Each structure stands twice: as structure tokens, then as C-alpha cells.
Amino acid sequence: MVSYPASMTAANDDNLMEKVVNLCKRRGFVFPSAEIYGGFRSTYDYGPLGASMLRNVKDAWWRSMVRLRDDVVGIDAAILSPAAVWEASGHLESFTDPLVDCRSCHERWRADQIDGVCPNCGSTDITEARAFNLMFKTHAGPVEEEATVAYLRPETAQGMFTNFANVLTTTRKRPPFGIAQVGKAFRNEITPQNFVFRTREFELMEMEYFVPPGEAPKWFDYWVAERFSWFSDLGIPPEMLRIRPHDADELSHYSLKTVDIEFAFPWGWGELEGVANRGDYDLNAHAKASGERLEVFDQATGERFVPYVIEPALGATRAMMAFLLAAYAEDEVAGEARTVLRLDWRLAPVQVAVLPLSRKEELEGLSRQVLTMLQPHYLCDYDVTQSIGRRYRRQDEVGTPWCVTVDFDSIDDRAVTVRDRDTTAQVRVPIEGLLDELAVRSGRPPQSVRM
Ligand code: GAP
């Protein structure tokens, strides 16, 4: 167990949200979209550090859900899909939120979020709720007629169901097995809010796990536990997570049972990930609408059956926000205040920063050799600007776990200093042992490489 200096963390900082949003903008994690045109409400672009971290979040998910398992395969389905898919899935009819208007200021709200009072002007003169479909509708091709209507997917899941038979035939997988996918999803949210928590365009990471119907409860519990551990393994303290079952009136139209893994956001507990038992709803719906048989043959009983589906579904962008909030801390180092992101090294947008002590040519030459040695193995930054102290602070603030400093002695002793972000401890390491040193620190297999 590592002990850190006394610090202000997610647990005790009232201004956490504002600080993290500012840091994201200032350091290039997240920018408001189309900012030079005044921005496009609640739409965000990921800057150099944000794009790197978001990729790490998705890679960590893919690694645990697909790569390290032999019972899950991945696909990458289209974002645009014909109306028939959403007609069959029930989204055209049921993927709605209750919309109300304030008759005084004409703002629109989600009825379940405002308790009968307009948050903008305080009026209680609110219209009756009506169902507002959250899907983005468009037209494929140049002719705008009903036959060309297409939708931007509001979930990636349907790609897994419509490809169920293709995957069965090409992989020979049989239940229990899963199909996973990571990709963009779009929802015309009535009230996008809280930074990247709820946006109209976001990234989803979903897995549909097909099981014999009788085994659904067992696999449901299994996936809730697995997904909870994934977050805590990547550094979210378990006390910032909780499991909340949905009430019957909260369930999505396809769900037999859902639990949310919730995170302690600065404004209170909020959904981080949902795990649902979708039963045989989707495969039956698509089989009926398409006329295809979407079922499997059970060798043991000699009968065909429609599997049930257990679905863990997580927003990559929302997950990134939770990891940032949980990692943010302020402490003091040598009497100086610092901001530090205590990100797990697998999520850090920069994993190793190579810092030559000065711009002298021979130091830069050696530093670049060190950089080239590290780059295939870690996400690296190279920084020669300003004092070494300022550079350490900058790296701490974006969560870089290790800084490697190349100084004048390095030229003679072929050694560098490795500084740890969390403890700020520094040790001298021979360059030829640097990859092994970092392997020990990151828990990777040792890897001796000579320069
Ligand atoms: N296929 C199931 C499904 O889509 P969901 O609970 O509607 O379930 C899954 O969404 C996850 O996607 C949520 O737990 C959340 O992490 C993320 N999510 C949903 N809507 C979002 C939005 N508007 N912006 C960002 N993330 C969102």
C-alpha cells in the first residue's frame, strides 16, 4: 500500500468539478467543440492529452473484455443504420424521454429532472409531458423521401444483434459467448449536462453476452462483479462506487433486470455503467422482423433455443471523466502546492516524460536515444522547456507516472534519474536497465534492451 502526502482529493474538494474542467481545457484534454465559432452546446473535442487518455480507456476495456478472453469476440459495425433496425428493436417507439416546456421562458426540460419547477425562471407553468424520441434522424443519399430515412445509432448493441448469425457462422462460438464493440453513439438529449457526463455524441463500450436462458441470473451477477472490479483495478476507490438496481418503472423497454454501477460524481451518485439482462427480446424482435433464424443449436438436448443476453454498457467518455475526477488531488511537495492526477499508468495520457536537464547538444542527443528506446513500449513526452522543477509539476498535473531526467553525469555514467509522480522519490538507473525498471514499476514482464 503506497502512502501519499496529505492531500485534497475527490473525497473532500467542493470545487472538484470546476478544477477538473479547467484542467481539461488548460492542458488539452477536452475543448469545447467549434470554439472559434462560439462553441456548439454540450459538444466536446478531445485534445492531444484527452485523445490519448480516451484511447487508453477504450484499450483497457477492450483488453479485459475481448483480448484476454476466449469467449468474447469484437466487431465494428456501422453508425448509420436503416429505420428497419430501430423499428424492430423498439427504439422508434420507446427510446424516448418525457419532454416539457416552460410556458413563461420557453425553455425545454426533461420532466423527470425538474420536479414541476422551471430551473431557468422558477415558473411552475409547465406543459404536460410528451414523449420525445432521442434518435438523430437523417437521410441517406440525395433524395429525401421516407425510403431513405436512416438513423445515427443511439447504442452500439443493435450491431451485435443484427450480426449475431454472421458471428456464429464465422467464429463457431456457442453460448456462453459475447460480442463486443466500441464506437460512437448519438442521442438527442433534451438536457445535456455536467461537462462530458451527458452529451449528444459520445463513445460507448458494450458487450452482449449470449447465454442459455437458465444461466442468465448467474452470468448477470458475474458481469456486475467483473465490471465493478475493472473500475477499482484501474484506480477508482471502491468507496466511490456503488451498485444500484433499477426500479421496475426505470427499466428500458428491452430489459428484464438492470443494475447501475454508480460513481460518486461531485453532484452526487450518478450512473457510470449499466448491466442489463435483455432476455431474448432483441434476437426475437430481429428474427421476427427480418425473417432470419437467430437462434443456436444445443448439442446436449438436440434443440434450438434463443439465448438470453447479459449486457454491460459503459460510456468511454463518461468513464474517462470518472477516472479524472477520482485521480485529481492537490498536495504539497517541498513546501510548494502542486496539482497531481494519480491516474493508473495504463490510463495516463503520457506514461513516461523524458527530460534533458539542459538544451546542450550532447544531452539532447542522449535524451533522444532514451526516448527512442522507450517509445515502442510507453506513451512518451519529450520536454526541454523551463526549469526541471516546473517540468515535473507540469507532468504531475497531467498524471505522468514517471519522469526520466537525463543530466550531465548521464553522459559518463550512462544512467538517468527516474522520478515517481506519487511519492516524488528519485532513483538513479542505468540506461540499459531502464526498461526493466519501468517494467517492475508498471507490473509488465521484464524486458532487457541494450541501447
Ligand atoms: N445498450 C444499453 C445502453 O445504451 P444506457 O444506460 O442507455 O444503456 C450505457 O447507456 C452507458 O452509456 C451509460 O451507463 C453511460 O455510461 C453512457 N451514456 C449514456 N448516455 C450518455 C450520454 N448522453 N453521454 C455520455 N455517456 C452516456
PDB file of N, CA and C in Angstrom, residues 246 251-258 275-279 281:
ATOM      1  N   HIS A 246     -32.203  -1.083 -10.755  1.00  0.00           N
ATOM      2  CA  HIS A 246     -33.278  -0.231 -11.271  1.00  0.00           C
ATOM      3  C   HIS A 246     -34.623  -0.649 -10.682  1.00  0.00           C
ATOM      4  N   LEU A 251     -36.845   0.634 -15.899  1.00  0.00           N
ATOM      5  CA  LEU A 251     -36.236  -0.311 -16.841  1.00  0.00           C
ATOM      6  C   LEU A 251     -36.441   0.136 -18.288  1.00  0.00           C
ATOM      7  N   SER A 252     -35.406  -0.045 -19.131  1.00  0.00           N
ATOM      8  CA  SER A 252     -35.559   0.213 -20.560  1.00  0.00           C
ATOM      9  C   SER A 252     -36.552  -0.782 -21.136  1.00  0.00           C
ATOM     10  N   HIS A 253     -37.073  -0.446 -22.333  1.00  0.00           N
ATOM     11  CA  HIS A 253     -38.148  -1.283 -22.885  1.00  0.00           C
ATOM     12  C   HIS A 253     -37.728  -2.734 -23.125  1.00  0.00           C
ATOM     13  N   TYR A 254     -36.409  -2.980 -23.253  1.00  0.00           N
ATOM     14  CA  TYR A 254     -35.936  -4.332 -23.558  1.00  0.00           C
ATOM     15  C   TYR A 254     -35.479  -5.101 -22.325  1.00  0.00           C
ATOM     16  N   SER A 255     -35.458  -4.439 -21.157  1.00  0.00           N
ATOM     17  CA  SER A 255     -34.731  -5.031 -20.027  1.00  0.00           C
ATOM     18  C   SER A 255     -35.622  -5.802 -19.057  1.00  0.00           C
ATOM     19  N   LEU A 256     -35.140  -7.000 -18.649  1.00  0.00           N
ATOM     20  CA  LEU A 256     -35.811  -7.762 -17.593  1.00  0.00           C
ATOM     21  C   LEU A 256     -35.285  -7.328 -16.234  1.00  0.00           C
ATOM     22  N   LYS A 257     -34.015  -6.925 -16.227  1.00  0.00           N
ATOM     23  CA  LYS A 257     -33.392  -6.510 -14.963  1.00  0.00           C
ATOM     24  C   LYS A 257     -32.168  -5.658 -15.308  1.00  0.00           C
ATOM     25  N   THR A 258     -31.962  -4.579 -14.566  1.00  0.00           N
ATOM     26  CA  THR A 258     -30.773  -3.740 -14.790  1.00  0.00           C
ATOM     27  C   THR A 258     -30.223  -3.293 -13.449  1.00  0.00           C
ATOM     28  N   VAL A 275     -25.622  -2.619 -16.274  1.00  0.00           N
ATOM     29  CA  VAL A 275     -25.571  -4.032 -16.656  1.00  0.00           C
ATOM     30  C   VAL A 275     -27.018  -4.503 -16.735  1.00  0.00           C
ATOM     31  N   ALA A 276     -27.415  -4.997 -17.928  1.00  0.00           N
ATOM     32  CA  ALA A 276     -28.818  -5.347 -18.126  1.00  0.00           C
ATOM     33  C   ALA A 276     -28.961  -6.810 -18.546  1.00  0.00           C
ATOM     34  N   ASN A 277     -30.063  -7.412 -18.118  1.00  0.00           N
ATOM     35  CA  ASN A 277     -30.478  -8.701 -18.663  1.00  0.00           C
ATOM     36  C   ASN A 277     -31.544  -8.384 -19.721  1.00  0.00           C
ATOM     37  N   ARG A 278     -31.147  -8.455 -21.001  1.00  0.00           N
ATOM     38  CA  ARG A 278     -32.072  -8.091 -22.084  1.00  0.00           C
ATOM     39  C   ARG A 278     -32.920  -9.285 -22.519  1.00  0.00           C
ATOM     40  N   GLY A 279     -32.757 -10.414 -21.812  1.00  0.00           N
ATOM     41  CA  GLY A 279     -33.543 -11.600 -22.153  1.00  0.00           C
ATOM     42  C   GLY A 279     -33.342 -11.967 -23.620  1.00  0.00           C
ATOM     43  N   TYR A 281     -35.252 -10.561 -25.908  1.00  0.00           N
ATOM     44  CA  TYR A 281     -36.036  -9.508 -26.555  1.00  0.00           C
ATOM     45  C   TYR A 281     -35.497  -9.148 -27.946  1.00  0.00           C
TER      46      TYR A 281
END
